[in-house]
Coordinates of C-alpha atoms in Angstrom, one line a residue:
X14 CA 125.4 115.4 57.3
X15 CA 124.4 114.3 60.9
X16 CA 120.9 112.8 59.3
X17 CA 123.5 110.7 57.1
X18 CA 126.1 109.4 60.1
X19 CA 123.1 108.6 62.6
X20 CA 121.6 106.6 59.6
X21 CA 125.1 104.9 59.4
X22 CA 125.2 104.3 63.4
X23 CA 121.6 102.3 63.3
X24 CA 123.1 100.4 60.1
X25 CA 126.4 99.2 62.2
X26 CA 123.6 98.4 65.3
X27 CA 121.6 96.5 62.9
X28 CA 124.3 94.5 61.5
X29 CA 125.9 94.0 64.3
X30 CA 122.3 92.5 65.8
X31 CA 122.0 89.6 62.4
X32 CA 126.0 88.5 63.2
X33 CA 125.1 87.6 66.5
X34 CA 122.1 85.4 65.2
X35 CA 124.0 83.9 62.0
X36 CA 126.6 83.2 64.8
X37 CA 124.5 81.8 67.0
X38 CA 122.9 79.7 64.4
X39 CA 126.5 78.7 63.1
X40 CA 127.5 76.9 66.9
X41 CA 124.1 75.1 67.4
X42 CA 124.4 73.5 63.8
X43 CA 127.7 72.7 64.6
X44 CA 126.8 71.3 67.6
X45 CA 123.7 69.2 66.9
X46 CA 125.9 68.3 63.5
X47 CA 128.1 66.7 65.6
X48 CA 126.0 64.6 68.4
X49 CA 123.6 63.2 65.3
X50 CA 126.7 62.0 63.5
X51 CA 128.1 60.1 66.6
X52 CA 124.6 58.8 66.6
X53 CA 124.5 57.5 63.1
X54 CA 127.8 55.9 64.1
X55 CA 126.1 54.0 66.1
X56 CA 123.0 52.6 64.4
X57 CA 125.1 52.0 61.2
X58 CA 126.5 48.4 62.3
X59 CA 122.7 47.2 62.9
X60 CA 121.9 48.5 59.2
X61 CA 124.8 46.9 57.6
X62 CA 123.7 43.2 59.6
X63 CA 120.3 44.0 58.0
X64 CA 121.8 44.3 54.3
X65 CA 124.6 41.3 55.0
X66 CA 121.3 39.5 56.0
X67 CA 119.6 40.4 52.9
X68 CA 122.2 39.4 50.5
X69 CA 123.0 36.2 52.3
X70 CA 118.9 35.1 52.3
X71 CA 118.8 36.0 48.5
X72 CA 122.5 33.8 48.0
X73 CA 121.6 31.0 49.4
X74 CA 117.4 31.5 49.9
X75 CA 115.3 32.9 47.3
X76 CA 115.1 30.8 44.5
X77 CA 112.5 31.8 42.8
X78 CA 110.3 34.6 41.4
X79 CA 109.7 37.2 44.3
X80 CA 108.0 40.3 43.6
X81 CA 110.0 42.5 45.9
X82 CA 112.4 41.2 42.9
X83 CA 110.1 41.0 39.5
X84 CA 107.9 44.0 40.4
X85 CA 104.2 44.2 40.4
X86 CA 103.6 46.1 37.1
X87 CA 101.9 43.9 34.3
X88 CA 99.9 46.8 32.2
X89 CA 99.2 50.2 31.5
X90 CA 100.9 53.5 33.2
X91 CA 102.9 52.4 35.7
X92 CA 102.8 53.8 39.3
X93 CA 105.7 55.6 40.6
X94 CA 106.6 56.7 44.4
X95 CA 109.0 58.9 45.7
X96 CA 110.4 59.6 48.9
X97 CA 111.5 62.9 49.0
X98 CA 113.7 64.4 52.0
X99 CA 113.7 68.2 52.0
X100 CA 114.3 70.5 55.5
X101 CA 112.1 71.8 57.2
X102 CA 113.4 75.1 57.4
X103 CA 115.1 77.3 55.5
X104 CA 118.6 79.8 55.5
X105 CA 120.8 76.6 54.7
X106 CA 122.3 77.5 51.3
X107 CA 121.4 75.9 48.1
X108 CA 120.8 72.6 50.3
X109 CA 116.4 72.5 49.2
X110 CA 117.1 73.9 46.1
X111 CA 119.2 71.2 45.3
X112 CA 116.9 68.5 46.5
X113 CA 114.0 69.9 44.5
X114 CA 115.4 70.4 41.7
X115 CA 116.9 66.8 41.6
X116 CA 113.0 65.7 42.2
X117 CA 111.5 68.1 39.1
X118 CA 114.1 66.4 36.7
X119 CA 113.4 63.2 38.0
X120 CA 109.6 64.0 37.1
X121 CA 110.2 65.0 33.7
X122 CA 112.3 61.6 33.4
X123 CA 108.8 59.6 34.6
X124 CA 106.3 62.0 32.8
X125 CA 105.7 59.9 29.9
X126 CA 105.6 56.9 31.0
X127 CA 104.6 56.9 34.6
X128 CA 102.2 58.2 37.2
X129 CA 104.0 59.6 40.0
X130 CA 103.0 60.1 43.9
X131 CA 105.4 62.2 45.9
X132 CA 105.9 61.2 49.7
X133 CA 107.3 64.1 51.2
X134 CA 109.2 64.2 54.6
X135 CA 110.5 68.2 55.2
X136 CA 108.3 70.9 55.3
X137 CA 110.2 73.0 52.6
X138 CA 109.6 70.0 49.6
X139 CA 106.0 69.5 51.1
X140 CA 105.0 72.9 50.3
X141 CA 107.1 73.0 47.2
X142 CA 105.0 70.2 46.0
X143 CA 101.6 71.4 46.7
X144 CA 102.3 74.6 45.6
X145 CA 102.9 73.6 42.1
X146 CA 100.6 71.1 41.9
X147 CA 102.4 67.6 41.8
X148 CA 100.5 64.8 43.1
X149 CA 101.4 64.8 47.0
X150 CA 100.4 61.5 49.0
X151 CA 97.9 63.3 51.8
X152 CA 98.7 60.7 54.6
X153 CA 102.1 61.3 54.5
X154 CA 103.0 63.9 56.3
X155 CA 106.9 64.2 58.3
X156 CA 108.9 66.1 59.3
X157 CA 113.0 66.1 58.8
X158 CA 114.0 66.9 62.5
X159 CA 111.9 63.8 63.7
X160 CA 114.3 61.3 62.8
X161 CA 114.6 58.4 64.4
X162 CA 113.9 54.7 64.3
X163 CA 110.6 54.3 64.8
X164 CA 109.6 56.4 62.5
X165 CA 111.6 54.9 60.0
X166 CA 110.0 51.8 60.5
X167 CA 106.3 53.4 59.9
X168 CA 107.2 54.7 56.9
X169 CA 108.8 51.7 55.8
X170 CA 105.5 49.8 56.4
X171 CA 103.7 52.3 54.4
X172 CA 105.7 51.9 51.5
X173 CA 106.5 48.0 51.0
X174 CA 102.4 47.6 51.8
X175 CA 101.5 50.3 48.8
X176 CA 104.4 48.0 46.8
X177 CA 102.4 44.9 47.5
X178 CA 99.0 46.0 47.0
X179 CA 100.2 47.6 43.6
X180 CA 99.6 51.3 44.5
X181 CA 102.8 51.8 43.4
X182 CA 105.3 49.4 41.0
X183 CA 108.3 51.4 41.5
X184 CA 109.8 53.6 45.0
X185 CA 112.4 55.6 44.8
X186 CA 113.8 58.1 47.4
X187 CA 115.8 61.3 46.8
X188 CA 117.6 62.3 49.6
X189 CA 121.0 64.3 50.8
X190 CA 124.0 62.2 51.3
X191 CA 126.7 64.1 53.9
X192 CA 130.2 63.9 51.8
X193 CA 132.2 66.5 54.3
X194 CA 130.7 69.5 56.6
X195 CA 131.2 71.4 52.9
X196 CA 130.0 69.1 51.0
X197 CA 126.5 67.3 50.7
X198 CA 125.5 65.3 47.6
X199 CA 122.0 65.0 46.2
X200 CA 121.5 61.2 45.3
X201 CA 118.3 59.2 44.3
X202 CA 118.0 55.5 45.0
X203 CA 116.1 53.0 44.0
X204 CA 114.1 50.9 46.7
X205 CA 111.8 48.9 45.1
X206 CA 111.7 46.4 43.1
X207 CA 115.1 45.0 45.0
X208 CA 118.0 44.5 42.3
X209 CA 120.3 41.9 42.8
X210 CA 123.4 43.1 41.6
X211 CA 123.5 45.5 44.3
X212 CA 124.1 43.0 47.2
X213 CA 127.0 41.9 44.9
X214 CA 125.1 38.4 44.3
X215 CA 126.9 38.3 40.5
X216 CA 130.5 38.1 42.2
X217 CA 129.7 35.8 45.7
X218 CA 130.4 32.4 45.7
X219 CA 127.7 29.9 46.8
X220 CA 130.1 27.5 49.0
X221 CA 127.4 27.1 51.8
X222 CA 123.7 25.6 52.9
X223 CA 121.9 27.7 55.1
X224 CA 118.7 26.4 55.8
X225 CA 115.7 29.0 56.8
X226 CA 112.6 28.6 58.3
X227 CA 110.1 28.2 57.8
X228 CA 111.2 29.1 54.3
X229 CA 113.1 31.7 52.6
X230 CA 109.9 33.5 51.0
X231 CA 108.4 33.9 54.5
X232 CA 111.8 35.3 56.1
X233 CA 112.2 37.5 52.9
X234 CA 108.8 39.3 53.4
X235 CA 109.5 40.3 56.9
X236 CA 113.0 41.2 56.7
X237 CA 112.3 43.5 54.1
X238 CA 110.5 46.0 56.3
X239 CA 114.0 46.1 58.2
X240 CA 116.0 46.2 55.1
X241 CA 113.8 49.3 53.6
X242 CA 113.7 51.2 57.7
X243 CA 117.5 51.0 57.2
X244 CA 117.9 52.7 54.3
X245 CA 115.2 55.2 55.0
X246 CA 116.5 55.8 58.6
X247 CA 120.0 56.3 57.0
X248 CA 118.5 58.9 54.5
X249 CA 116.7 60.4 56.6
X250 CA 119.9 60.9 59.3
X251 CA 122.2 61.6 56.6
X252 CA 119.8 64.7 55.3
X253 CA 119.4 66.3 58.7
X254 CA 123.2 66.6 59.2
X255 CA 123.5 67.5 55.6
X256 CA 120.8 70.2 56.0
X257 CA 122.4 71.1 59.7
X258 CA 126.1 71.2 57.8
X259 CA 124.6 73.4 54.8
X260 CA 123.2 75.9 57.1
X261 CA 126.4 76.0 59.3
X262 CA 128.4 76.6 56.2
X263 CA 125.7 79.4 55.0
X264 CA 125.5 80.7 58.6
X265 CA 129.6 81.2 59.2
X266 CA 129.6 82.9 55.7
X267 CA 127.0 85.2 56.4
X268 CA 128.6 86.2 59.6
X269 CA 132.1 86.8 57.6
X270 CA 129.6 88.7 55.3
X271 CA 128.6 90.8 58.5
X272 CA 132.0 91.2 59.7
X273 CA 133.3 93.1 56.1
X274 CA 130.4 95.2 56.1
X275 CA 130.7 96.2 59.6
X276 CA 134.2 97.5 58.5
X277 CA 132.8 99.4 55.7
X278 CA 130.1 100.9 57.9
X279 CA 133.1 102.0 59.9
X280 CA 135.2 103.1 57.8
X281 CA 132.3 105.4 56.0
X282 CA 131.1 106.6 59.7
X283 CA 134.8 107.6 60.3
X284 CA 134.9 109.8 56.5
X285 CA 131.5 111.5 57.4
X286 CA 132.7 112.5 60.7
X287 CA 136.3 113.3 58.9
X288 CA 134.1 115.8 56.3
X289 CA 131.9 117.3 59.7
X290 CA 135.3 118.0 61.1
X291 CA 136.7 119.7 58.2
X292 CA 133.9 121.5 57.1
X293 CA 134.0 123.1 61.2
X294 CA 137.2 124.1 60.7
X295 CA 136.9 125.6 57.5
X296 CA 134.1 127.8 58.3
X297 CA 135.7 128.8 61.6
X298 CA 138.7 130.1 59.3
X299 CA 136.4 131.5 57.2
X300 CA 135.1 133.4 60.1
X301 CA 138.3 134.5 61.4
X302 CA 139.4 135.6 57.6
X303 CA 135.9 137.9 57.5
X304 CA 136.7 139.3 60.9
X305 CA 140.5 140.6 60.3

């Protein structure tokens, strides 16, 4: 009986020790989830400039056949790249679960007809991808906490230069869009081959002449390494606070978790001492009975 309430003592202690972590855990999210959303705030008007840019150059610009537009696949299997943002750590829900398996289906969609090369940033899809033997770009190697906008523009190179030198005819990227601190959504995007219909080209009226120099093509090729940073950037930001609100949401409930079984603990502690008391009591009667 005392073996049994010690061993219910070091459980309470023990519990008691993972609350104050999950807790812990629960206020930094909260409060890096916070300061990285004010700061995607604040880089989103460049972004949108970028893409009112983009669809204004292709309005009143490009004129004719583009590849970012046409593609570069002519024959044979075509070559498929995807971005895939992932955390880097773990103990944030069904947030990497959910990322992966969005990617595995998106495989099995491309399986037939398509070679694909995974470009991983997050240590969790990374290792995912390696493990089970999908066909991970080597060179590409990132991690999810190092956002910012120069790296966004390195990967962006990397990409549009494989596009153009036909290492891959299609790029898509999978990544974690932040709907509310309880609700993240997985979504996959296409980045290249451009489509127009996304600028909203189909419903915009041509009632101006912009000229560009030196001509459309040339401003085309080099605003699309900002036009692709701006979306990845954006992914990329939108994942961590995603990944930061998942694990703040997994983190308070583990600590409510913690709390309710603290309370059982107790309440288990209290009816073994209850039954040491009782069982004193009755034997001291008993005692007292055998004595008269």
């Amino acid at each position: 009986m005392a073996n049994k309430t010690r061993w219910i003592k070091s459980r309470i202690r023990s519990v008691n020790e993972t609350k104050k972590i999950t807790r812990a855990m629960y206020l930094i999210s909260a409060s890096k989830v916070k300061r990285l959303r004010d700061r995607l705030d604040s880089t989103r008007p460049y972004f949108e400039k970028v893409n009112e840019f983009m669809k204004d150059l292709i309005l009143h610009g490009v004129k004719t056949p583009h590849i970012l537009f046409e593609g570069s696949y002519k024959e044979g299997k075509k070559k498929v790249g995807v971005i895939v943002i992932s955390g880097d750590k773990g103990l944030c829900g069904g947030y990497n679960a959910n990322v992966l398996r969005s990617t595995t289906s998106l495989y099995e969609n491309f399986a037939k007809e398509a070679d694909m090369t995974f470009f991983p940033i997050g240590m969790v899809g990374r290792n995912f991808l390696v493990r089970h033997g999908y066909q991970v770009d080597e060179d590409f190697n990132y991690q999810t906490q190092s956002v910012s906008v120069k790296l966004a523009r390195l990967i962006s190179q990397k990409i549009v230069r494989k596009y153009y030198t036909g290492e891959v005819h299609e790029v898509y990227i999978i990544y974690t869009k932040l709907v509310s601190t309880i609700k993240q959504e997985v979504t996959i995007k296409k980045l290249l081959p451009l489509d127009k219909t996304e600028f909203g080209i189909e419903e915009s009226k041509n009632d101006e002449m912009i000229i560009y120099e030196p001509d459309p093509v040339s401003v085309l090729d080099i605003v699309i390494y900002e036009y692709i940073k701006g979306i990845i950037f954006g992914a990329m930001m939108d994942s961590y606070v995603s990944e930061l609100a998942a694990r703040m949401t997994a983190m308070d409930n583990a600590t409510k978790s913690a709390d309710e079984m603290i309370q059982k603990l107790i309440l288990k502690l209290n009816r073994e001492r209850q039954a040491v008391i009782t069982q004193e009591i009755s034997e001291i009667i008993s005692g007292a009975t055998a004595l008269k």
